[in-house]
Amino acid sequence: MSTIGKVFISHATADVALVKLLVNFLKEAVGVRDADIFCSSLPGHSIPLMEDFNDYIRDQIEQPSLVLALLTPTYFDSDFCLMELGAAWAKSLKTLAIVAPEVPFDVVTKTLGLKQAWRINDHTRLSEFRDAFKEFDLESRSSATWEGKGAEWRRRLPAVLRGLPTSKLVSKKDLDAALFEIETIKRASAAEAERQSDTHRELARRSARKREELEEENAALRNRLAVQEAGLPRALIVEPEHLVALDLQQMLTRARYDVVGVAKSKQEAINMALAEKPEIILTEIELEDGSSGIELVNALYPLLDCFAIFVTACPEKLLTDNRPEPIELVTKPFSPDNLLEKVAGARKHFLERRALAERQALR
């Protein structure tokens, strides 16, 4: 027999760091009792051993006093989250939408109607958030405790929000627009081919080639979306020599890495890195237009959580005071096995460093 929690926290499992921060705030600052919180991702608040997952979740959503819906970019990727939100709406449960910065408020209107929601980083409404629990049997908390825990919440929240994963969904509107454009070009090309003479037929053939390029781009887009959904490690290649860059791209792709771009110069690489946010950057030291891979990495490290590997024929150029750290080195010419071993080691270092940063942020 399950025990019904008074507070049901509807959330995506990918947002467990934010959920943990919220539950701790409820208990330590607001005074909500441990037993009154149901949260499927946290030990002590989740589904007991031997319970049926679906049945237990259904029991919990039957009659909680309050549903907290933690609306983040990944929330709407989850079928379970959408079912929980639908159940809260259908049963007219008292629901507070807690909205992450990247989620527009009109999402709340589309899912829960005109209910007021709380933007989670709007610290001016923390007291209103606490008032949502005034009908609960709360543990006593002094004003000093509330102020202290509120200050701790404001200090720790930004780092946790920065670490939230992004949604893997692509707008249906964007996909439909691309498909519509391709279909329009197909129809226009066919009509042009029927009407025109030999000279105009050449123009039609050029249009057909353009259509094929667009179709290839669309296929590449679909493939890229599939890669993103698979959650493959993301890598950026910065290499001025086309054949070397192609070899690197093929090696990484065969090893199940998502190559998000190939750049030849420092500025091109910076633009790609800030847009695509790769985990691993493979770069030559001497880049096109005379720019430097060392300067590139020094510029990116303060802006982006990533790890750099110098793949270079000039390793001695790293013997300089402005050498970035941490890095890995692969000397040209290289073997595929050696390169992939270095890349795997760099990603392991990157993941360990990110995990340590997340643990420190939660302390």
Steps between C-alpha positions, in 0.01 A plus 500: 500500500657831396508809718360812331736798511355848546744657251541326161804632309453442127838523327730355233759255631769691306441796738587309818755761614236776493243270663740419784563871561122569504418213739775606740362854496148373572623300799766731642352845428122453472472216751312245290527164670703222343205263481280760326718514184478257209780532243578196285867593439618542860566218748269520800231678297460257209341164421563225760650167403263243346237764419365513144632824345187593303256409779699690761527816289126480425422472875722797582333728244152410626468749786810699596443832673729674252667408168827680423563478123867578430480626141848479346616451139509119545165479684303502175725226352363253758176307439468433874525872581229583248275228644553637853420852380188373322388315812544813713291700253231232460460454876506878564785452748655803661805551279791746510707519181866576576649630176869486401647809325514333155129408502255772379205579724251432219580129549324524836190648335498224238529222759335621823281790387526843660654383828771724646848349484833571670812574297749305709771768496257779602625527858255782580223237517668254737267605782196440275640155424523426873141621546382227260567254786336694783217244532752218555608366837847658471798461727585826673767717338630827646530819297877470521487147355269615219729791411811281511351224286362759259847648456641151442229432238581822315871416505474140377215526248687671209762222473233228506296681231807529277545125524148411388494288182335643190197360324560252218175590327498695173216735414248335266453843343870514397497146361176559308642823354810317372292221347263753343795686346635178350160404360456848350838477327411154365177626344664811358784297347263253335288777346808684378637187330176449307481861377849590403724437198842339513654814651230524760526127564858559613365749752251235609782251550681751717183547700477121539855491632410770747196299601721195559733708715204616706378144536847394611505784751158391624622140531805627686269699729294189574818303563626777729177491698536123537856546623385758756224269621759223540697727732838446327808692624540828309831593334627800299791469254723804431742409217612711200590197282185361334617138469622484859172648621307243293706213648434627854128537431471146362694349793284676760174422321586129475585506873148635578587866558273782377726732297314830533723693259833541319673840516823630349563822694479627857195723452308238301570247776388738776172566320435127452598411857273759661211391278544120526663464848730202428651297783826427314697736270772355273718782367822560310728772641561685170160588350387662176550878469792482744283459812605273786338191652659593834327840493177325399502266801598782739205700366250211529586355841350793698185490283432130450522179702717290266832315465761570229727257317781647287550288186812661360823457308658772717472382863797717601279808458318392819817579697375849580381694804149543356440127449144416607425232760373230506574363154600181318758473218497281186802544273466475122525255333273300732330161504119476531533285814725753673272790405182327620670395824594864567145616414345241733736603779420868446125434517543297820693791652228742381216291651683455831564875519135581422376246759731651764375851418138385530566333836670815628210712377256287700692527826 
